[in-house]
Amino acid sequence: PWALQSRQKNLRYKRVARPRSRKLKHKSGLGGSAEDSGPTDRSGLNDLCVGVVVGAQGLSGAMRIKPFTDDASGICAFDRLVNESGMPIELHLVRSQKGIVVAHMDGISDRTQAEAWVGKRLYVARSTLPKLDPEEYYRADLIGLRVESQNGNEVGTVMAVHDFGAGGIIDVATGEGTSMMLPFTAGTVALVDIVNGRLVVAPEASEWDEAKS
């Protein structure tokens, strides 16, 4: 169905050889904007974090959820959401506003129960998502990766991935409150090593960031 295809295509980013377009596959919604920061620790490599509960809403058990998705309300459309323990959960959308989703969760009927979920992350099973094309990466897999130079020196950590319309941008925290924004292209990010938790950037990476400053 179109709706399912639409949710899934937003999950990935692709890195291509052209200077400006290595593509990320967004999050099934995992995806695409400056909102794509926040917790992405996973319960395992078989699951992708698609949101986190940030608060309770009202007295009837509704909760506020920050989705890591292009279409905020898309988090409620996943067929197989699970919590951090792998327990299946089901969300029912109430409304979406300013990047936050208000939703009811099955089995949660009052504010106290909803408040117990604050800080908990929501996941979707990787097995339910489409196979990645070559040079495609799930956005959630990139956040938290160590960034290294080609000689092995640590540059920083990927804190967020953005897409402002001209291709993927990785936001790298370099320490002491500083960061740099780098295009997610093969020319800038020479190696994506998900298994070993690292990205290797080209020597020109810092020059590109300085030029954009």
CSV table of N, CA and C in Angstrom, one decimal, residues 12-154:
chain,number,residue,atom,x,y,z
A,12,ARG,N,15.6,5.9,5.4
A,12,ARG,CA,17.0,5.7,5.0
A,12,ARG,C,17.7,6.9,4.4
A,13,TYR,N,19.0,6.9,4.5
A,13,TYR,CA,19.8,7.9,3.8
A,13,TYR,C,20.8,7.2,2.9
A,14,LYS,N,21.1,7.8,1.8
A,14,LYS,CA,22.0,7.2,0.8
A,14,LYS,C,23.2,8.0,0.6
A,15,ARG,N,24.4,7.4,0.7
A,15,ARG,CA,25.6,8.1,0.4
A,15,ARG,C,26.0,7.8,-1.0
A,16,VAL,N,26.2,8.8,-1.9
A,16,VAL,CA,26.6,8.5,-3.3
A,16,VAL,C,27.9,9.1,-3.5
A,17,ALA,N,28.5,8.8,-4.7
A,17,ALA,CA,29.9,9.2,-5.0
A,17,ALA,C,29.9,10.7,-5.3
A,18,ARG,N,28.8,11.3,-5.8
A,18,ARG,CA,28.8,12.7,-6.2
A,18,ARG,C,29.1,13.5,-4.9
A,19,PRO,N,29.7,14.7,-5.1
A,19,PRO,CA,30.2,15.5,-4.0
A,19,PRO,C,29.0,15.8,-3.0
A,20,ARG,N,27.8,16.0,-3.5
A,20,ARG,CA,26.7,16.5,-2.6
A,20,ARG,C,25.7,15.5,-2.3
A,21,SER,N,25.8,14.2,-2.7
A,21,SER,CA,24.6,13.4,-2.4
A,21,SER,C,24.8,12.0,-2.0
A,22,ARG,N,25.4,11.8,-0.9
A,22,ARG,CA,25.4,10.4,-0.3
A,22,ARG,C,24.1,10.3,0.4
A,23,LYS,N,23.3,9.4,0.2
A,23,LYS,CA,21.9,9.4,0.7
A,23,LYS,C,21.8,8.6,2.0
A,24,LEU,N,21.0,9.2,2.9
A,24,LEU,CA,20.6,8.5,4.1
A,24,LEU,C,19.2,8.0,3.9
A,25,LYS,N,19.0,6.8,4.4
A,25,LYS,CA,17.6,6.4,4.4
A,25,LYS,C,17.0,6.8,5.7
A,26,HIS,N,16.0,7.7,5.7
A,26,HIS,CA,15.5,8.2,6.9
A,26,HIS,C,14.7,7.1,7.7
A,27,LYS,N,14.4,7.5,8.8
A,27,LYS,CA,13.6,6.6,9.6
A,27,LYS,C,12.2,6.5,9.1
A,28,SER,N,11.7,5.6,8.9
A,28,SER,CA,10.4,5.2,8.4
A,28,SER,C,9.4,6.4,8.5
A,29,GLY,N,9.6,7.1,8.7
A,29,GLY,CA,9.8,8.2,9.4
A,29,GLY,C,11.1,8.3,10.0
A,30,LEU,N,12.1,7.7,10.1
A,30,LEU,CA,13.2,8.1,10.9
A,30,LEU,C,13.8,9.2,10.1
A,31,GLY,N,13.2,10.2,10.0
A,31,GLY,CA,13.9,11.0,9.2
A,31,GLY,C,14.0,12.4,9.0
A,32,GLY,N,14.3,13.1,8.6
A,32,GLY,CA,14.9,14.0,7.8
A,32,GLY,C,15.1,15.4,8.2
A,33,SER,N,14.8,15.8,9.3
A,33,SER,CA,14.9,17.3,9.5
A,33,SER,C,15.8,17.6,10.7
A,34,ALA,N,15.8,18.8,11.0
A,34,ALA,CA,16.6,19.3,12.2
A,34,ALA,C,16.0,18.7,13.4
A,35,GLU,N,14.8,18.0,13.4
A,35,GLU,CA,14.3,17.4,14.5
A,35,GLU,C,15.0,16.1,14.8
A,36,ASP,N,15.9,15.7,14.0
A,36,ASP,CA,16.4,14.4,14.1
A,36,ASP,C,17.6,14.4,15.1
A,37,SER,N,17.4,14.8,16.3
A,37,SER,CA,18.3,14.7,17.3
A,37,SER,C,17.6,14.1,18.5
A,38,GLY,N,18.4,13.7,19.5
A,38,GLY,CA,17.7,13.1,20.6
A,38,GLY,C,18.2,11.7,20.8
A,39,PRO,N,17.6,11.0,21.8
A,39,PRO,CA,18.1,9.7,22.1
A,39,PRO,C,17.9,8.7,21.0
A,40,THR,N,19.0,7.9,20.7
A,40,THR,CA,18.8,6.9,19.7
A,40,THR,C,19.4,5.6,20.1
A,41,ASP,N,19.7,5.4,21.4
A,41,ASP,CA,20.2,4.1,21.9
A,41,ASP,C,19.1,3.1,21.6
A,42,ARG,N,19.6,1.9,21.1
A,42,ARG,CA,18.7,0.9,20.7
A,42,ARG,C,18.7,-0.3,21.6
A,43,SER,N,17.6,-1.1,21.6
A,43,SER,CA,17.6,-2.3,22.4
A,43,SER,C,18.4,-3.4,21.8
A,44,GLY,N,18.9,-3.1,20.6
A,44,GLY,CA,19.7,-4.1,19.9
A,44,GLY,C,19.8,-3.7,18.4
A,45,LEU,N,20.7,-4.2,17.7
A,45,LEU,CA,20.8,-3.9,16.3
A,45,LEU,C,19.6,-4.3,15.4
A,46,ASN,N,18.8,-5.1,16.0
A,46,ASN,CA,17.6,-5.6,15.2
A,46,ASN,C,16.4,-4.6,15.3
A,47,ASP,N,16.6,-3.6,16.2
A,47,ASP,CA,15.5,-2.6,16.4
A,47,ASP,C,16.0,-1.2,16.1
A,48,LEU,N,15.2,-0.3,15.6
A,48,LEU,CA,15.5,1.1,15.4
A,48,LEU,C,14.6,1.9,16.2
A,49,CYS,N,15.2,2.9,16.9
A,49,CYS,CA,14.4,3.8,17.8
A,49,CYS,C,13.7,4.8,16.9
A,50,VAL,N,12.4,4.9,17.1
A,50,VAL,CA,11.6,5.8,16.2
A,50,VAL,C,11.0,6.9,17.1
A,51,GLY,N,11.2,6.9,18.4
A,51,GLY,CA,10.6,8.0,19.2
A,51,GLY,C,10.9,7.8,20.7
A,52,VAL,N,10.6,8.8,21.4
A,52,VAL,CA,10.7,8.8,22.9
A,52,VAL,C,9.6,9.5,23.5
A,53,VAL,N,9.1,8.9,24.6
A,53,VAL,CA,8.0,9.6,25.3
A,53,VAL,C,8.5,10.7,26.2
A,54,VAL,N,8.0,11.9,26.0
A,54,VAL,CA,8.5,13.1,26.7
A,54,VAL,C,7.6,13.7,27.7
A,55,GLY,N,6.4,13.2,27.8
A,55,GLY,CA,5.5,13.7,28.8
A,55,GLY,C,4.1,13.1,28.8
A,56,ALA,N,3.3,13.4,29.8
A,56,ALA,CA,1.9,13.0,29.8
A,56,ALA,C,1.1,14.2,29.3
A,57,GLN,N,-0.1,13.9,28.8
A,57,GLN,CA,-1.0,15.0,28.3
A,57,GLN,C,-2.4,14.7,28.8
A,58,GLY,N,-2.9,15.6,29.7
A,58,GLY,CA,-4.2,15.5,30.2
A,58,GLY,C,-4.3,14.4,31.3
A,59,LEU,N,-5.5,14.0,31.5
A,59,LEU,CA,-5.8,13.1,32.6
A,59,LEU,C,-6.2,11.7,32.2
A,60,SER,N,-6.4,11.5,30.8
A,60,SER,CA,-6.9,10.2,30.3
A,60,SER,C,-5.9,9.2,29.8
A,61,GLY,N,-4.6,9.5,30.1
A,61,GLY,CA,-3.6,8.6,29.7
A,61,GLY,C,-2.9,8.9,28.4
A,62,ALA,N,-3.2,10.0,27.8
A,62,ALA,CA,-2.5,10.4,26.6
A,62,ALA,C,-1.1,10.8,26.9
A,63,MET,N,-0.2,10.6,26.0
A,63,MET,CA,1.2,11.0,26.2
A,63,MET,C,1.8,11.8,25.0
A,64,ARG,N,2.8,12.6,25.3
A,64,ARG,CA,3.5,13.3,24.3
A,64,ARG,C,4.7,12.6,23.9
A,65,ILE,N,4.9,12.4,22.6
A,65,ILE,CA,6.0,11.6,22.1
A,65,ILE,C,6.8,12.5,21.1
A,66,LYS,N,8.1,12.5,21.2
A,66,LYS,CA,9.0,13.1,20.2
A,66,LYS,C,9.3,12.0,19.2
A,67,PRO,N,8.8,12.1,18.0
A,67,PRO,CA,9.1,11.1,17.0
A,67,PRO,C,10.4,11.4,16.2
A,68,PHE,N,11.2,10.4,15.9
A,68,PHE,CA,12.4,10.6,15.1
A,68,PHE,C,12.0,10.3,13.6
A,69,THR,N,11.0,10.9,13.1
A,69,THR,CA,10.4,10.6,11.8
A,69,THR,C,10.2,11.9,11.0
A,70,ASP,N,10.2,11.7,9.7
A,70,ASP,CA,9.9,12.9,8.8
A,70,ASP,C,8.5,13.4,9.1
A,71,ASP,N,7.6,12.5,8.9
A,71,ASP,CA,6.2,12.8,9.2
A,71,ASP,C,5.9,12.4,10.7
A,72,ALA,N,5.8,13.4,11.5
A,72,ALA,CA,5.7,13.1,12.9
A,72,ALA,C,4.6,12.1,13.3
A,73,SER,N,3.4,12.2,12.6
A,73,SER,CA,2.3,11.3,12.9
A,73,SER,C,2.6,9.9,12.4
A,74,GLY,N,3.6,9.7,11.6
A,74,GLY,CA,3.9,8.4,11.0
A,74,GLY,C,4.3,7.4,12.1
A,75,ILE,N,4.7,7.9,13.2
A,75,ILE,CA,5.1,6.9,14.3
A,75,ILE,C,3.9,6.1,14.7
A,76,CYS,N,2.7,6.6,14.6
A,76,CYS,CA,1.5,5.9,15.0
A,76,CYS,C,1.0,4.9,14.0
A,77,ALA,N,1.7,4.9,12.8
A,77,ALA,CA,1.3,4.0,11.7
A,77,ALA,C,2.1,2.7,11.6
A,78,PHE,N,3.1,2.6,12.4
A,78,PHE,CA,3.9,1.4,12.4
A,78,PHE,C,3.0,0.2,12.9
A,79,ASP,N,3.2,-0.9,12.2
A,79,ASP,CA,2.4,-2.1,12.6
A,79,ASP,C,3.0,-2.8,13.8
A,80,ARG,N,4.3,-2.7,14.0
A,80,ARG,CA,5.0,-3.5,15.0
A,80,ARG,C,5.9,-2.7,15.9
A,81,LEU,N,5.4,-1.7,16.6
A,81,LEU,CA,6.1,-1.0,17.6
A,81,LEU,C,6.4,-1.8,18.8
A,82,VAL,N,7.5,-1.6,19.4
A,82,VAL,CA,7.8,-2.3,20.7
A,82,VAL,C,8.5,-1.3,21.7
A,83,ASN,N,8.5,-1.7,23.0
A,83,ASN,CA,9.1,-0.8,23.9
A,83,ASN,C,10.6,-1.3,24.1
A,84,GLU,N,11.3,-0.8,25.1
A,84,GLU,CA,12.7,-1.1,25.3
A,84,GLU,C,12.9,-2.6,25.7
A,85,SER,N,11.8,-3.2,26.2
A,85,SER,CA,11.9,-4.7,26.6
A,85,SER,C,11.4,-5.6,25.5
A,86,GLY,N,11.0,-5.0,24.3
A,86,GLY,CA,10.5,-5.8,23.2
A,86,GLY,C,9.0,-6.1,23.3
A,87,MET,N,8.3,-5.5,24.2
A,87,MET,CA,6.9,-5.7,24.4
A,87,MET,C,6.1,-5.0,23.3
A,88,PRO,N,5.2,-5.6,22.5
A,88,PRO,CA,4.5,-4.9,21.5
A,88,PRO,C,3.6,-3.8,22.1
A,89,ILE,N,3.5,-2.7,21.4
A,89,ILE,CA,2.7,-1.6,21.8
A,89,ILE,C,2.0,-1.0,20.6
A,90,GLU,N,0.8,-0.4,20.9
A,90,GLU,CA,0.1,0.2,19.8
A,90,GLU,C,-0.3,1.6,20.2
A,91,LEU,N,-0.1,2.6,19.2
A,91,LEU,CA,-0.4,4.0,19.5
A,91,LEU,C,-1.6,4.4,18.7
A,92,HIS,N,-2.4,5.3,19.2
A,92,HIS,CA,-3.5,5.9,18.5
A,92,HIS,C,-3.4,7.4,18.5
A,93,LEU,N,-3.2,8.0,17.3
A,93,LEU,CA,-2.9,9.4,17.2
A,93,LEU,C,-4.1,10.2,17.7
A,94,VAL,N,-3.8,11.2,18.5
A,94,VAL,CA,-4.7,12.2,18.9
A,94,VAL,C,-4.5,13.5,18.0
A,95,ARG,N,-3.3,14.0,18.0
A,95,ARG,CA,-2.9,15.1,17.2
A,95,ARG,C,-1.4,15.2,17.1
A,96,SER,N,-0.9,16.0,16.2
A,96,SER,CA,0.5,16.3,16.0
A,96,SER,C,0.7,17.8,16.1
A,97,GLN,N,1.6,18.3,16.8
A,97,GLN,CA,1.9,19.7,16.9
A,97,GLN,C,3.3,20.1,17.2
A,98,LYS,N,3.9,20.9,16.3
A,98,LYS,CA,5.3,21.4,16.4
A,98,LYS,C,6.3,20.2,16.7
A,99,GLY,N,6.1,19.2,15.9
A,99,GLY,CA,7.1,18.1,16.0
A,99,GLY,C,6.8,17.1,17.1
A,100,ILE,N,5.8,17.3,17.9
A,100,ILE,CA,5.4,16.4,19.0
A,100,ILE,C,4.1,15.8,18.7
A,101,VAL,N,4.0,14.4,18.9
A,101,VAL,CA,2.8,13.7,18.7
A,101,VAL,C,2.1,13.5,20.1
A,102,VAL,N,0.8,13.7,20.1
A,102,VAL,CA,0.0,13.4,21.3
A,102,VAL,C,-0.8,12.1,20.9
A,103,ALA,N,-0.6,11.1,21.7
A,103,ALA,CA,-1.2,9.8,21.3
A,103,ALA,C,-1.6,9.0,22.5
A,104,HIS,N,-2.6,8.1,22.4
A,104,HIS,CA,-3.0,7.1,23.4
A,104,HIS,C,-2.3,5.8,23.1
A,105,MET,N,-1.9,5.1,24.1
A,105,MET,CA,-1.2,3.8,24.0
A,105,MET,C,-2.2,2.8,24.6
A,106,ASP,N,-2.4,1.7,23.9
A,106,ASP,CA,-3.2,0.6,24.5
A,106,ASP,C,-2.8,0.2,25.9
A,107,GLY,N,-3.8,0.2,26.8
A,107,GLY,CA,-3.5,-0.3,28.2
A,107,GLY,C,-3.1,0.9,29.1
A,108,ILE,N,-3.0,2.1,28.6
A,108,ILE,CA,-2.7,3.3,29.4
A,108,ILE,C,-3.9,4.1,29.5
A,109,SER,N,-4.5,4.3,30.7
A,109,SER,CA,-5.8,4.9,30.8
A,109,SER,C,-5.8,6.1,31.8
A,110,ASP,N,-4.7,6.5,32.4
A,110,ASP,CA,-4.7,7.6,33.3
A,110,ASP,C,-3.3,8.3,33.3
A,111,ARG,N,-3.3,9.5,33.8
A,111,ARG,CA,-2.0,10.3,33.8
A,111,ARG,C,-0.9,9.6,34.5
A,112,THR,N,-1.1,9.0,35.6
A,112,THR,CA,-0.1,8.3,36.4
A,112,THR,C,0.6,7.2,35.5
A,113,GLN,N,-0.2,6.4,34.8
A,113,GLN,CA,0.4,5.4,34.0
A,113,GLN,C,1.2,6.0,32.8
A,114,ALA,N,0.7,7.1,32.3
A,114,ALA,CA,1.4,7.8,31.2
A,114,ALA,C,2.7,8.3,31.6
A,115,GLU,N,2.7,8.9,32.8
A,115,GLU,CA,3.9,9.5,33.4
A,115,GLU,C,5.0,8.5,33.6
A,116,ALA,N,4.6,7.2,33.8
A,116,ALA,CA,5.6,6.1,34.0
A,116,ALA,C,6.4,5.8,32.8
A,117,TRP,N,5.8,6.3,31.6
A,117,TRP,CA,6.5,6.0,30.3
A,117,TRP,C,7.5,7.1,29.9
A,118,VAL,N,7.5,8.2,30.7
A,118,VAL,CA,8.3,9.3,30.3
A,118,VAL,C,9.8,8.9,30.2
A,119,GLY,N,10.5,9.2,29.1
A,119,GLY,CA,11.9,8.8,29.0
A,119,GLY,C,12.1,7.5,28.3
A,120,LYS,N,11.0,6.8,28.1
A,120,LYS,CA,11.1,5.4,27.4
A,120,LYS,C,11.1,5.6,25.9
A,121,ARG,N,11.9,4.8,25.3
A,121,ARG,CA,12.0,4.9,23.8
A,121,ARG,C,11.1,3.8,23.1
A,122,LEU,N,10.7,4.1,22.0
A,122,LEU,CA,9.9,3.3,21.2
A,122,LEU,C,10.7,2.8,19.9
A,123,TYR,N,10.5,1.5,19.6
A,123,TYR,CA,11.3,0.9,18.5
A,123,TYR,C,10.4,0.2,17.5
A,124,VAL,N,11.0,0.1,16.3
A,124,VAL,CA,10.4,-0.7,15.3
A,124,VAL,C,11.4,-1.8,14.9
A,125,ALA,N,10.9,-3.0,14.6
A,125,ALA,CA,11.8,-4.1,14.3
A,125,ALA,C,12.4,-3.9,12.9
A,126,ARG,N,13.7,-4.0,12.8
A,126,ARG,CA,14.4,-3.8,11.5
A,126,ARG,C,13.9,-4.9,10.5
A,127,SER,N,13.5,-6.0,11.0
A,127,SER,CA,13.0,-7.1,10.0
A,127,SER,C,11.8,-6.7,9.3
A,128,THR,N,11.0,-5.7,9.8
A,128,THR,CA,9.8,-5.2,9.1
A,128,THR,C,10.1,-4.2,8.0
A,129,LEU,N,11.3,-3.7,7.9
A,129,LEU,CA,11.7,-2.6,7.0
A,129,LEU,C,12.3,-3.2,5.8
A,130,PRO,N,12.2,-2.4,4.7
A,130,PRO,CA,12.8,-2.8,3.4
A,130,PRO,C,14.3,-3.0,3.4
A,131,LYS,N,14.8,-3.8,2.6
A,131,LYS,CA,16.3,-4.0,2.5
A,131,LYS,C,16.9,-2.7,2.0
A,132,LEU,N,18.0,-2.4,2.6
A,132,LEU,CA,18.8,-1.2,2.2
A,132,LEU,C,19.4,-1.4,0.8
A,133,ASP,N,19.5,-0.3,0.0
A,133,ASP,CA,20.2,-0.4,-1.2
A,133,ASP,C,21.7,-0.1,-0.9
A,134,PRO,N,22.6,-0.4,-1.8
A,134,PRO,CA,24.0,-0.1,-1.6
A,134,PRO,C,24.2,1.4,-1.2
A,135,GLU,N,25.0,1.7,-0.2
A,135,GLU,CA,25.3,3.0,0.2
A,135,GLU,C,24.1,3.7,0.9
A,136,GLU,N,23.2,2.9,1.3
A,136,GLU,CA,22.0,3.5,2.1
A,136,GLU,C,22.2,3.1,3.6
A,137,TYR,N,21.8,4.0,4.5
A,137,TYR,CA,22.0,3.8,5.9
A,137,TYR,C,20.8,4.3,6.7
A,138,TYR,N,20.5,3.6,7.7
A,138,TYR,CA,19.4,4.1,8.6
A,138,TYR,C,20.0,5.2,9.4
A,139,ARG,N,19.2,6.3,9.4
A,139,ARG,CA,19.6,7.5,10.2
A,139,ARG,C,19.9,7.2,11.6
A,140,ALA,N,19.1,6.3,12.2
A,140,ALA,CA,19.3,6.0,13.6
A,140,ALA,C,20.6,5.3,13.9
A,141,ASP,N,21.1,4.6,12.8
A,141,ASP,CA,22.4,3.9,13.0
A,141,ASP,C,23.6,4.8,12.9
A,142,LEU,N,23.4,6.0,12.3
A,142,LEU,CA,24.5,7.0,12.2
A,142,LEU,C,24.7,7.8,13.5
A,143,ILE,N,23.6,8.1,14.1
A,143,ILE,CA,23.7,9.0,15.3
A,143,ILE,C,24.4,8.2,16.4
A,144,GLY,N,25.4,8.8,17.0
A,144,GLY,CA,26.2,8.2,18.1
A,144,GLY,C,27.5,7.5,17.6
A,145,LEU,N,27.7,7.5,16.2
A,145,LEU,CA,28.9,6.9,15.7
A,145,LEU,C,30.1,7.8,16.1
A,146,ARG,N,31.2,7.2,16.3
A,146,ARG,CA,32.5,7.9,16.5
A,146,ARG,C,33.0,8.4,15.2
A,147,VAL,N,33.4,9.6,15.1
A,147,VAL,CA,34.0,10.2,13.9
A,147,VAL,C,35.5,10.3,14.0
A,148,GLU,N,36.2,9.7,13.0
A,148,GLU,CA,37.6,9.7,13.0
A,148,GLU,C,38.2,10.3,11.8
A,149,SER,N,39.5,10.7,11.9
A,149,SER,CA,40.2,11.2,10.7
A,149,SER,C,40.8,9.9,10.0
A,150,GLN,N,41.3,10.1,8.9
A,150,GLN,CA,41.8,8.9,8.1
A,150,GLN,C,43.1,8.3,8.8
A,151,ASN,N,43.7,9.0,9.7
A,151,ASN,CA,44.9,8.4,10.4
A,151,ASN,C,44.5,7.9,11.8
A,152,GLY,N,43.1,7.8,12.0
A,152,GLY,CA,42.6,7.2,13.3
A,152,GLY,C,42.4,8.1,14.4
A,153,ASN,N,42.7,9.4,14.3
A,153,ASN,CA,42.5,10.4,15.4
A,153,ASN,C,41.0,10.6,15.5
A,154,GLU,N,40.5,10.7,16.8
A,154,GLU,CA,39.1,11.0,17.0
A,154,GLU,C,38.8,12.4,16.7
